[in-house]
């Protein structure tokens, strides 16, 4: 519906089905009366507080499990994006679960990546998660065997599932290598 008043009325009819149509008229919604709109949304959440699980990168996620971004995560995310990784990282754990950004970071810190071993999108409908898991396993293998990172208890499945602790452990070591080895900035061979 392109007419905003009619669209607001349709939205309020759906709210009435949930017994939540109070406080506002369609005109209040479209005029942007912030106090009435806030009261409407507060009433909606008071009447129906449960949020349902959502799907992120093929995994069922409970909205309560998505914690706000910490300063540490924001620093890592900004560092990655400043290096020009693709795709752009919006959420540290979920945007790295296919391993591609981590492999790009490995290359940025002079850890050689054999791109012939990497599975690139578009992934097949069947086995997409397996392809992403292979990328994550390869990233952990490079970190452990080539870069000599301490990755005790970290596997590709941890990165693929979006484990915050394991992802931060690997990204921290990548950033540390980048900062402590001037050869990474000069794009020469690191020791």
mmCIF file of the C-alpha atoms, coordinates in Angstrom:
data_MODEL
# 
_entry.id   MODEL 
# 
loop_
_atom_site.group_PDB 
_atom_site.id 
_atom_site.type_symbol 
_atom_site.label_atom_id 
_atom_site.label_alt_id 
_atom_site.label_comp_id 
_atom_site.label_asym_id 
_atom_site.label_entity_id 
_atom_site.label_seq_id 
_atom_site.pdbx_PDB_ins_code 
_atom_site.Cartn_x 
_atom_site.Cartn_y 
_atom_site.Cartn_z 
_atom_site.occupancy 
_atom_site.B_iso_or_equiv 
_atom_site.pdbx_formal_charge 
_atom_site.auth_seq_id 
_atom_site.auth_comp_id 
_atom_site.auth_asym_id 
_atom_site.auth_atom_id 
_atom_site.pdbx_PDB_model_num 
ATOM 1   C CA . UNK A 1 1   ? 0.000  0.000   0.000  1.00 0.00 ? 1   UNK A CA 1 
ATOM 2   C CA . UNK A 1 2   ? 1.554  3.295   -1.099 1.00 0.00 ? 2   UNK A CA 1 
ATOM 3   C CA . UNK A 1 3   ? -0.875 5.632   0.732  1.00 0.00 ? 3   UNK A CA 1 
ATOM 4   C CA . UNK A 1 4   ? 0.676  6.146   4.166  1.00 0.00 ? 4   UNK A CA 1 
ATOM 5   C CA . UNK A 1 5   ? -2.636 6.708   5.963  1.00 0.00 ? 5   UNK A CA 1 
ATOM 6   C CA . UNK A 1 6   ? -4.062 3.495   4.526  1.00 0.00 ? 6   UNK A CA 1 
ATOM 7   C CA . UNK A 1 7   ? -0.848 1.651   5.369  1.00 0.00 ? 7   UNK A CA 1 
ATOM 8   C CA . UNK A 1 8   ? -1.032 2.918   8.964  1.00 0.00 ? 8   UNK A CA 1 
ATOM 9   C CA . UNK A 1 9   ? -4.678 1.793   9.172  1.00 0.00 ? 9   UNK A CA 1 
ATOM 10  C CA . UNK A 1 10  ? -3.722 -1.695  7.960  1.00 0.00 ? 10  UNK A CA 1 
ATOM 11  C CA . UNK A 1 11  ? -0.973 -1.849  10.577 1.00 0.00 ? 11  UNK A CA 1 
ATOM 12  C CA . UNK A 1 12  ? -3.394 -0.783  13.306 1.00 0.00 ? 12  UNK A CA 1 
ATOM 13  C CA . UNK A 1 13  ? -5.919 -3.426  12.177 1.00 0.00 ? 13  UNK A CA 1 
ATOM 14  C CA . UNK A 1 14  ? -3.200 -6.038  12.729 1.00 0.00 ? 14  UNK A CA 1 
ATOM 15  C CA . UNK A 1 15  ? -2.518 -4.521  16.148 1.00 0.00 ? 15  UNK A CA 1 
ATOM 16  C CA . UNK A 1 16  ? -6.241 -4.777  16.935 1.00 0.00 ? 16  UNK A CA 1 
ATOM 17  C CA . UNK A 1 17  ? -6.060 -8.515  16.207 1.00 0.00 ? 17  UNK A CA 1 
ATOM 18  C CA . UNK A 1 18  ? -3.435 -8.661  18.979 1.00 0.00 ? 18  UNK A CA 1 
ATOM 19  C CA . UNK A 1 19  ? -5.600 -6.522  21.304 1.00 0.00 ? 19  UNK A CA 1 
ATOM 20  C CA . UNK A 1 20  ? -3.000 -3.760  21.144 1.00 0.00 ? 20  UNK A CA 1 
ATOM 21  C CA . UNK A 1 21  ? -4.759 -0.975  19.267 1.00 0.00 ? 21  UNK A CA 1 
ATOM 22  C CA . UNK A 1 22  ? -4.682 1.786   21.800 1.00 0.00 ? 22  UNK A CA 1 
ATOM 23  C CA . UNK A 1 23  ? -3.417 5.326   21.977 1.00 0.00 ? 23  UNK A CA 1 
ATOM 24  C CA . UNK A 1 24  ? -3.002 6.074   18.246 1.00 0.00 ? 24  UNK A CA 1 
ATOM 25  C CA . UNK A 1 25  ? -4.917 6.732   15.079 1.00 0.00 ? 25  UNK A CA 1 
ATOM 26  C CA . UNK A 1 26  ? -3.539 6.273   11.554 1.00 0.00 ? 26  UNK A CA 1 
ATOM 27  C CA . UNK A 1 27  ? -2.958 10.026  11.373 1.00 0.00 ? 27  UNK A CA 1 
ATOM 28  C CA . UNK A 1 28  ? -0.877 9.915   14.588 1.00 0.00 ? 28  UNK A CA 1 
ATOM 29  C CA . UNK A 1 29  ? 1.335  7.234   13.050 1.00 0.00 ? 29  UNK A CA 1 
ATOM 30  C CA . UNK A 1 30  ? 1.899  9.076   9.772  1.00 0.00 ? 30  UNK A CA 1 
ATOM 31  C CA . UNK A 1 31  ? 2.373  12.499  11.357 1.00 0.00 ? 31  UNK A CA 1 
ATOM 32  C CA . UNK A 1 32  ? 5.188  11.121  13.498 1.00 0.00 ? 32  UNK A CA 1 
ATOM 33  C CA . UNK A 1 33  ? 3.763  11.920  16.936 1.00 0.00 ? 33  UNK A CA 1 
ATOM 34  C CA . UNK A 1 34  ? 6.676  10.389  18.823 1.00 0.00 ? 34  UNK A CA 1 
ATOM 35  C CA . UNK A 1 35  ? 5.021  10.209  22.252 1.00 0.00 ? 35  UNK A CA 1 
ATOM 36  C CA . UNK A 1 36  ? 1.916  8.442   20.975 1.00 0.00 ? 36  UNK A CA 1 
ATOM 37  C CA . UNK A 1 37  ? 3.948  6.124   18.771 1.00 0.00 ? 37  UNK A CA 1 
ATOM 38  C CA . UNK A 1 38  ? 6.224  5.262   21.707 1.00 0.00 ? 38  UNK A CA 1 
ATOM 39  C CA . UNK A 1 39  ? 3.168  4.539   23.878 1.00 0.00 ? 39  UNK A CA 1 
ATOM 40  C CA . UNK A 1 40  ? 1.787  2.291   21.126 1.00 0.00 ? 40  UNK A CA 1 
ATOM 41  C CA . UNK A 1 41  ? 5.038  0.318   20.800 1.00 0.00 ? 41  UNK A CA 1 
ATOM 42  C CA . UNK A 1 42  ? 5.407  0.057   24.586 1.00 0.00 ? 42  UNK A CA 1 
ATOM 43  C CA . UNK A 1 43  ? 1.858  -1.306  24.813 1.00 0.00 ? 43  UNK A CA 1 
ATOM 44  C CA . UNK A 1 44  ? 2.632  -3.802  22.042 1.00 0.00 ? 44  UNK A CA 1 
ATOM 45  C CA . UNK A 1 45  ? 5.707  -5.096  23.849 1.00 0.00 ? 45  UNK A CA 1 
ATOM 46  C CA . UNK A 1 46  ? 3.889  -5.185  27.190 1.00 0.00 ? 46  UNK A CA 1 
ATOM 47  C CA . UNK A 1 47  ? 1.114  -7.294  25.699 1.00 0.00 ? 47  UNK A CA 1 
ATOM 48  C CA . UNK A 1 48  ? 3.433  -9.603  23.703 1.00 0.00 ? 48  UNK A CA 1 
ATOM 49  C CA . UNK A 1 49  ? 6.945  -9.542  25.194 1.00 0.00 ? 49  UNK A CA 1 
ATOM 50  C CA . UNK A 1 50  ? 8.250  -12.800 23.717 1.00 0.00 ? 50  UNK A CA 1 
ATOM 51  C CA . UNK A 1 51  ? 10.451 -12.475 20.671 1.00 0.00 ? 51  UNK A CA 1 
ATOM 52  C CA . UNK A 1 52  ? 10.773 -15.494 18.444 1.00 0.00 ? 52  UNK A CA 1 
ATOM 53  C CA . UNK A 1 53  ? 13.992 -17.072 17.271 1.00 0.00 ? 53  UNK A CA 1 
ATOM 54  C CA . UNK A 1 54  ? 15.453 -15.692 14.105 1.00 0.00 ? 54  UNK A CA 1 
ATOM 55  C CA . UNK A 1 55  ? 17.687 -17.094 11.393 1.00 0.00 ? 55  UNK A CA 1 
ATOM 56  C CA . UNK A 1 56  ? 21.198 -15.658 10.920 1.00 0.00 ? 56  UNK A CA 1 
ATOM 57  C CA . UNK A 1 57  ? 23.500 -17.332 8.406  1.00 0.00 ? 57  UNK A CA 1 
ATOM 58  C CA . UNK A 1 58  ? 21.532 -20.569 8.583  1.00 0.00 ? 58  UNK A CA 1 
ATOM 59  C CA . UNK A 1 59  ? 21.618 -20.808 12.388 1.00 0.00 ? 59  UNK A CA 1 
ATOM 60  C CA . UNK A 1 60  ? 18.636 -20.458 14.739 1.00 0.00 ? 60  UNK A CA 1 
ATOM 61  C CA . UNK A 1 61  ? 19.368 -17.570 17.083 1.00 0.00 ? 61  UNK A CA 1 
ATOM 62  C CA . UNK A 1 62  ? 17.387 -16.496 20.107 1.00 0.00 ? 62  UNK A CA 1 
ATOM 63  C CA . UNK A 1 63  ? 17.279 -12.655 20.128 1.00 0.00 ? 63  UNK A CA 1 
ATOM 64  C CA . UNK A 1 64  ? 18.192 -12.715 23.819 1.00 0.00 ? 64  UNK A CA 1 
ATOM 65  C CA . UNK A 1 65  ? 21.488 -14.404 22.863 1.00 0.00 ? 65  UNK A CA 1 
ATOM 66  C CA . UNK A 1 66  ? 22.612 -11.489 20.706 1.00 0.00 ? 66  UNK A CA 1 
ATOM 67  C CA . UNK A 1 67  ? 24.508 -9.386  23.186 1.00 0.00 ? 67  UNK A CA 1 
ATOM 68  C CA . UNK A 1 68  ? 25.310 -5.757  22.497 1.00 0.00 ? 68  UNK A CA 1 
ATOM 69  C CA . UNK A 1 69  ? 28.658 -5.061  20.860 1.00 0.00 ? 69  UNK A CA 1 
ATOM 70  C CA . UNK A 1 70  ? 31.525 -4.476  23.286 1.00 0.00 ? 70  UNK A CA 1 
ATOM 71  C CA . UNK A 1 71  ? 34.222 -1.853  22.774 1.00 0.00 ? 71  UNK A CA 1 
ATOM 72  C CA . UNK A 1 72  ? 36.681 -4.653  22.009 1.00 0.00 ? 72  UNK A CA 1 
ATOM 73  C CA . UNK A 1 73  ? 34.442 -6.053  19.276 1.00 0.00 ? 73  UNK A CA 1 
ATOM 74  C CA . UNK A 1 74  ? 33.869 -2.587  17.849 1.00 0.00 ? 74  UNK A CA 1 
ATOM 75  C CA . UNK A 1 75  ? 37.639 -2.024  17.702 1.00 0.00 ? 75  UNK A CA 1 
ATOM 76  C CA . UNK A 1 76  ? 38.208 -5.319  15.883 1.00 0.00 ? 76  UNK A CA 1 
ATOM 77  C CA . UNK A 1 77  ? 35.325 -4.685  13.496 1.00 0.00 ? 77  UNK A CA 1 
ATOM 78  C CA . UNK A 1 78  ? 36.573 -1.194  12.653 1.00 0.00 ? 78  UNK A CA 1 
ATOM 79  C CA . UNK A 1 79  ? 40.109 -2.524  12.155 1.00 0.00 ? 79  UNK A CA 1 
ATOM 80  C CA . UNK A 1 80  ? 38.884 -5.202  9.748  1.00 0.00 ? 80  UNK A CA 1 
ATOM 81  C CA . UNK A 1 81  ? 36.776 -2.761  7.758  1.00 0.00 ? 81  UNK A CA 1 
ATOM 82  C CA . UNK A 1 82  ? 39.694 -0.293  7.592  1.00 0.00 ? 82  UNK A CA 1 
ATOM 83  C CA . UNK A 1 83  ? 41.721 -2.991  5.834  1.00 0.00 ? 83  UNK A CA 1 
ATOM 84  C CA . UNK A 1 84  ? 39.077 -3.209  3.120  1.00 0.00 ? 84  UNK A CA 1 
ATOM 85  C CA . UNK A 1 85  ? 37.749 -6.713  3.725  1.00 0.00 ? 85  UNK A CA 1 
ATOM 86  C CA . UNK A 1 86  ? 34.756 -7.801  1.727  1.00 0.00 ? 86  UNK A CA 1 
ATOM 87  C CA . UNK A 1 87  ? 31.957 -8.175  2.651  1.00 0.00 ? 87  UNK A CA 1 
ATOM 88  C CA . UNK A 1 88  ? 31.806 -5.302  5.111  1.00 0.00 ? 88  UNK A CA 1 
ATOM 89  C CA . UNK A 1 89  ? 31.730 -6.556  8.725  1.00 0.00 ? 89  UNK A CA 1 
ATOM 90  C CA . UNK A 1 90  ? 28.661 -5.383  10.666 1.00 0.00 ? 90  UNK A CA 1 
ATOM 91  C CA . UNK A 1 91  ? 28.506 -8.013  13.412 1.00 0.00 ? 91  UNK A CA 1 
ATOM 92  C CA . UNK A 1 92  ? 31.826 -9.496  14.424 1.00 0.00 ? 92  UNK A CA 1 
ATOM 93  C CA . UNK A 1 93  ? 30.811 -13.094 15.086 1.00 0.00 ? 93  UNK A CA 1 
ATOM 94  C CA . UNK A 1 94  ? 28.089 -13.621 12.495 1.00 0.00 ? 94  UNK A CA 1 
ATOM 95  C CA . UNK A 1 95  ? 29.837 -11.915 9.596  1.00 0.00 ? 95  UNK A CA 1 
ATOM 96  C CA . UNK A 1 96  ? 32.937 -14.066 10.065 1.00 0.00 ? 96  UNK A CA 1 
ATOM 97  C CA . UNK A 1 97  ? 31.183 -17.431 10.248 1.00 0.00 ? 97  UNK A CA 1 
ATOM 98  C CA . UNK A 1 98  ? 31.891 -18.323 6.602  1.00 0.00 ? 98  UNK A CA 1 
ATOM 99  C CA . UNK A 1 99  ? 35.656 -17.851 7.094  1.00 0.00 ? 99  UNK A CA 1 
ATOM 100 C CA . UNK A 1 100 ? 36.160 -15.553 4.095  1.00 0.00 ? 100 UNK A CA 1 
ATOM 101 C CA . UNK A 1 101 ? 36.884 -12.394 6.071  1.00 0.00 ? 101 UNK A CA 1 
ATOM 102 C CA . UNK A 1 102 ? 39.288 -14.268 8.347  1.00 0.00 ? 102 UNK A CA 1 
ATOM 103 C CA . UNK A 1 103 ? 41.158 -15.615 5.324  1.00 0.00 ? 103 UNK A CA 1 
ATOM 104 C CA . UNK A 1 104 ? 41.388 -12.095 3.893  1.00 0.00 ? 104 UNK A CA 1 
ATOM 105 C CA . UNK A 1 105 ? 42.793 -10.920 7.234  1.00 0.00 ? 105 UNK A CA 1 
ATOM 106 C CA . UNK A 1 106 ? 45.343 -13.741 7.153  1.00 0.00 ? 106 UNK A CA 1 
ATOM 107 C CA . UNK A 1 107 ? 46.536 -12.464 3.809  1.00 0.00 ? 107 UNK A CA 1 
ATOM 108 C CA . UNK A 1 108 ? 46.692 -8.887  5.160  1.00 0.00 ? 108 UNK A CA 1 
ATOM 109 C CA . UNK A 1 109 ? 49.048 -10.040 7.942  1.00 0.00 ? 109 UNK A CA 1 
ATOM 110 C CA . UNK A 1 110 ? 51.255 -11.924 5.457  1.00 0.00 ? 110 UNK A CA 1 
ATOM 111 C CA . UNK A 1 111 ? 49.968 -15.413 6.106  1.00 0.00 ? 111 UNK A CA 1 
ATOM 112 C CA . UNK A 1 112 ? 49.822 -16.962 2.630  1.00 0.00 ? 112 UNK A CA 1 
ATOM 113 C CA . UNK A 1 113 ? 46.372 -18.216 1.627  1.00 0.00 ? 113 UNK A CA 1 
ATOM 114 C CA . UNK A 1 114 ? 45.885 -20.759 -1.154 1.00 0.00 ? 114 UNK A CA 1 
ATOM 115 C CA . UNK A 1 115 ? 42.679 -19.321 -2.635 1.00 0.00 ? 115 UNK A CA 1 
ATOM 116 C CA . UNK A 1 116 ? 42.158 -22.490 -4.684 1.00 0.00 ? 116 UNK A CA 1 
ATOM 117 C CA . UNK A 1 117 ? 41.304 -24.274 -1.409 1.00 0.00 ? 117 UNK A CA 1 
ATOM 118 C CA . UNK A 1 118 ? 38.735 -21.624 -0.433 1.00 0.00 ? 118 UNK A CA 1 
ATOM 119 C CA . UNK A 1 119 ? 35.007 -22.061 -1.106 1.00 0.00 ? 119 UNK A CA 1 
ATOM 120 C CA . UNK A 1 120 ? 33.550 -18.806 -2.438 1.00 0.00 ? 120 UNK A CA 1 
ATOM 121 C CA . UNK A 1 121 ? 29.882 -17.822 -2.641 1.00 0.00 ? 121 UNK A CA 1 
ATOM 122 C CA . UNK A 1 122 ? 27.394 -18.462 -4.049 1.00 0.00 ? 122 UNK A CA 1 
ATOM 123 C CA . UNK A 1 123 ? 27.280 -21.657 -2.059 1.00 0.00 ? 123 UNK A CA 1 
ATOM 124 C CA . UNK A 1 124 ? 25.215 -24.642 -3.211 1.00 0.00 ? 124 UNK A CA 1 
ATOM 125 C CA . UNK A 1 125 ? 21.796 -25.013 -1.627 1.00 0.00 ? 125 UNK A CA 1 
ATOM 126 C CA . UNK A 1 126 ? 22.754 -28.359 -0.161 1.00 0.00 ? 126 UNK A CA 1 
ATOM 127 C CA . UNK A 1 127 ? 26.039 -28.319 1.688  1.00 0.00 ? 127 UNK A CA 1 
ATOM 128 C CA . UNK A 1 128 ? 26.405 -24.551 2.026  1.00 0.00 ? 128 UNK A CA 1 
ATOM 129 C CA . UNK A 1 129 ? 27.229 -24.784 5.715  1.00 0.00 ? 129 UNK A CA 1 
ATOM 130 C CA . UNK A 1 130 ? 29.764 -27.538 4.988  1.00 0.00 ? 130 UNK A CA 1 
ATOM 131 C CA . UNK A 1 131 ? 31.564 -25.242 2.523  1.00 0.00 ? 131 UNK A CA 1 
ATOM 132 C CA . UNK A 1 132 ? 31.641 -22.451 5.111  1.00 0.00 ? 132 UNK A CA 1 
ATOM 133 C CA . UNK A 1 133 ? 32.930 -24.893 7.734  1.00 0.00 ? 133 UNK A CA 1 
ATOM 134 C CA . UNK A 1 134 ? 35.740 -25.948 5.390  1.00 0.00 ? 134 UNK A CA 1 
ATOM 135 C CA . UNK A 1 135 ? 36.764 -22.287 5.071  1.00 0.00 ? 135 UNK A CA 1 
ATOM 136 C CA . UNK A 1 136 ? 36.759 -21.887 8.853  1.00 0.00 ? 136 UNK A CA 1 
ATOM 137 C CA . UNK A 1 137 ? 38.812 -25.064 9.315  1.00 0.00 ? 137 UNK A CA 1 
ATOM 138 C CA . UNK A 1 138 ? 41.325 -23.784 6.759  1.00 0.00 ? 138 UNK A CA 1 
ATOM 139 C CA . UNK A 1 139 ? 41.544 -20.419 8.567  1.00 0.00 ? 139 UNK A CA 1 
ATOM 140 C CA . UNK A 1 140 ? 42.261 -22.155 11.888 1.00 0.00 ? 140 UNK A CA 1 
ATOM 141 C CA . UNK A 1 141 ? 44.813 -24.412 10.178 1.00 0.00 ? 141 UNK A CA 1 
ATOM 142 C CA . UNK A 1 142 ? 46.634 -21.379 8.739  1.00 0.00 ? 142 UNK A CA 1 
ATOM 143 C CA . UNK A 1 143 ? 46.581 -19.623 12.093 1.00 0.00 ? 143 UNK A CA 1 
ATOM 144 C CA . UNK A 1 144 ? 47.899 -22.631 13.955 1.00 0.00 ? 144 UNK A CA 1 
ATOM 145 C CA . UNK A 1 145 ? 50.428 -24.042 11.471 1.00 0.00 ? 145 UNK A CA 1 
ATOM 146 C CA . UNK A 1 146 ? 51.626 -21.053 9.425  1.00 0.00 ? 146 UNK A CA 1 
ATOM 147 C CA . UNK A 1 147 ? 51.199 -18.029 11.698 1.00 0.00 ? 147 UNK A CA 1 
ATOM 148 C CA . UNK A 1 148 ? 51.953 -20.081 14.858 1.00 0.00 ? 148 UNK A CA 1 
ATOM 149 C CA . UNK A 1 149 ? 49.033 -18.612 16.790 1.00 0.00 ? 149 UNK A CA 1 
ATOM 150 C CA . UNK A 1 150 ? 47.996 -20.197 20.058 1.00 0.00 ? 150 UNK A CA 1 
ATOM 151 C CA . UNK A 1 151 ? 44.621 -21.682 19.109 1.00 0.00 ? 151 UNK A CA 1 
ATOM 152 C CA . UNK A 1 152 ? 44.209 -24.348 21.770 1.00 0.00 ? 152 UNK A CA 1 
ATOM 153 C CA . UNK A 1 153 ? 40.641 -25.644 21.771 1.00 0.00 ? 153 UNK A CA 1 
ATOM 154 C CA . UNK A 1 154 ? 39.617 -23.565 18.772 1.00 0.00 ? 154 UNK A CA 1 
ATOM 155 C CA . UNK A 1 155 ? 38.256 -25.302 15.713 1.00 0.00 ? 155 UNK A CA 1 
ATOM 156 C CA . UNK A 1 156 ? 36.540 -24.247 12.551 1.00 0.00 ? 156 UNK A CA 1 
ATOM 157 C CA . UNK A 1 157 ? 33.191 -25.301 13.994 1.00 0.00 ? 157 UNK A CA 1 
ATOM 158 C CA . UNK A 1 158 ? 33.582 -22.668 16.735 1.00 0.00 ? 158 UNK A CA 1 
ATOM 159 C CA . UNK A 1 159 ? 34.027 -19.902 14.178 1.00 0.00 ? 159 UNK A CA 1 
ATOM 160 C CA . UNK A 1 160 ? 31.280 -21.301 11.968 1.00 0.00 ? 160 UNK A CA 1 
ATOM 161 C CA . UNK A 1 161 ? 28.791 -21.352 14.832 1.00 0.00 ? 161 UNK A CA 1 
ATOM 162 C CA . UNK A 1 162 ? 29.570 -17.721 15.719 1.00 0.00 ? 162 UNK A CA 1 
ATOM 163 C CA . UNK A 1 163 ? 31.209 -18.403 19.075 1.00 0.00 ? 163 UNK A CA 1 
ATOM 164 C CA . UNK A 1 164 ? 32.137 -15.000 20.453 1.00 0.00 ? 164 UNK A CA 1 
ATOM 165 C CA . UNK A 1 165 ? 35.022 -16.196 22.648 1.00 0.00 ? 165 UNK A CA 1 
ATOM 166 C CA . UNK A 1 166 ? 36.706 -18.278 19.944 1.00 0.00 ? 166 UNK A CA 1 
ATOM 167 C CA . UNK A 1 167 ? 36.254 -15.666 17.227 1.00 0.00 ? 167 UNK A CA 1 
ATOM 168 C CA . UNK A 1 168 ? 37.710 -12.947 19.459 1.00 0.00 ? 168 UNK A CA 1 
ATOM 169 C CA . UNK A 1 169 ? 40.688 -15.176 20.318 1.00 0.00 ? 169 UNK A CA 1 
ATOM 170 C CA . UNK A 1 170 ? 41.612 -15.618 16.666 1.00 0.00 ? 170 UNK A CA 1 
ATOM 171 C CA . UNK A 1 171 ? 40.916 -12.034 15.606 1.00 0.00 ? 171 UNK A CA 1 
ATOM 172 C CA . UNK A 1 172 ? 42.917 -10.697 18.555 1.00 0.00 ? 172 UNK A CA 1 
ATOM 173 C CA . UNK A 1 173 ? 45.966 -12.668 17.407 1.00 0.00 ? 173 UNK A CA 1 
ATOM 174 C CA . UNK A 1 174 ? 45.524 -11.493 13.824 1.00 0.00 ? 174 UNK A CA 1 
ATOM 175 C CA . UNK A 1 175 ? 45.363 -7.866  14.938 1.00 0.00 ? 175 UNK A CA 1 
ATOM 176 C CA . UNK A 1 176 ? 48.318 -8.360  17.294 1.00 0.00 ? 176 UNK A CA 1 
ATOM 177 C CA . UNK A 1 177 ? 50.408 -9.744  14.445 1.00 0.00 ? 177 UNK A CA 1 
ATOM 178 C CA . UNK A 1 178 ? 49.392 -6.816  12.254 1.00 0.00 ? 178 UNK A CA 1 
ATOM 179 C CA . UNK A 1 179 ? 50.362 -4.255  14.902 1.00 0.00 ? 179 UNK A CA 1 
ATOM 180 C CA . UNK A 1 180 ? 53.615 -5.842  16.097 1.00 0.00 ? 180 UNK A CA 1 
ATOM 181 C CA . UNK A 1 181 ? 55.101 -6.784  12.749 1.00 0.00 ? 181 UNK A CA 1 
ATOM 182 C CA . UNK A 1 182 ? 56.007 -3.694  10.745 1.00 0.00 ? 182 UNK A CA 1 
ATOM 183 C CA . UNK A 1 183 ? 56.452 -5.915  7.714  1.00 0.00 ? 183 UNK A CA 1 
ATOM 184 C CA . UNK A 1 184 ? 52.662 -6.351  7.605  1.00 0.00 ? 184 UNK A CA 1 
ATOM 185 C CA . UNK A 1 185 ? 52.279 -2.622  7.073  1.00 0.00 ? 185 UNK A CA 1 
ATOM 186 C CA . UNK A 1 186 ? 55.085 -2.577  4.493  1.00 0.00 ? 186 UNK A CA 1 
ATOM 187 C CA . UNK A 1 187 ? 53.636 -5.674  2.763  1.00 0.00 ? 187 UNK A CA 1 
ATOM 188 C CA . UNK A 1 188 ? 56.926 -7.586  2.929  1.00 0.00 ? 188 UNK A CA 1 
ATOM 189 C CA . UNK A 1 189 ? 57.492 -11.131 4.203  1.00 0.00 ? 189 UNK A CA 1 
ATOM 190 C CA . UNK A 1 190 ? 56.924 -11.511 7.932  1.00 0.00 ? 190 UNK A CA 1 
ATOM 191 C CA . UNK A 1 191 ? 59.114 -13.826 10.029 1.00 0.00 ? 191 UNK A CA 1 
# 
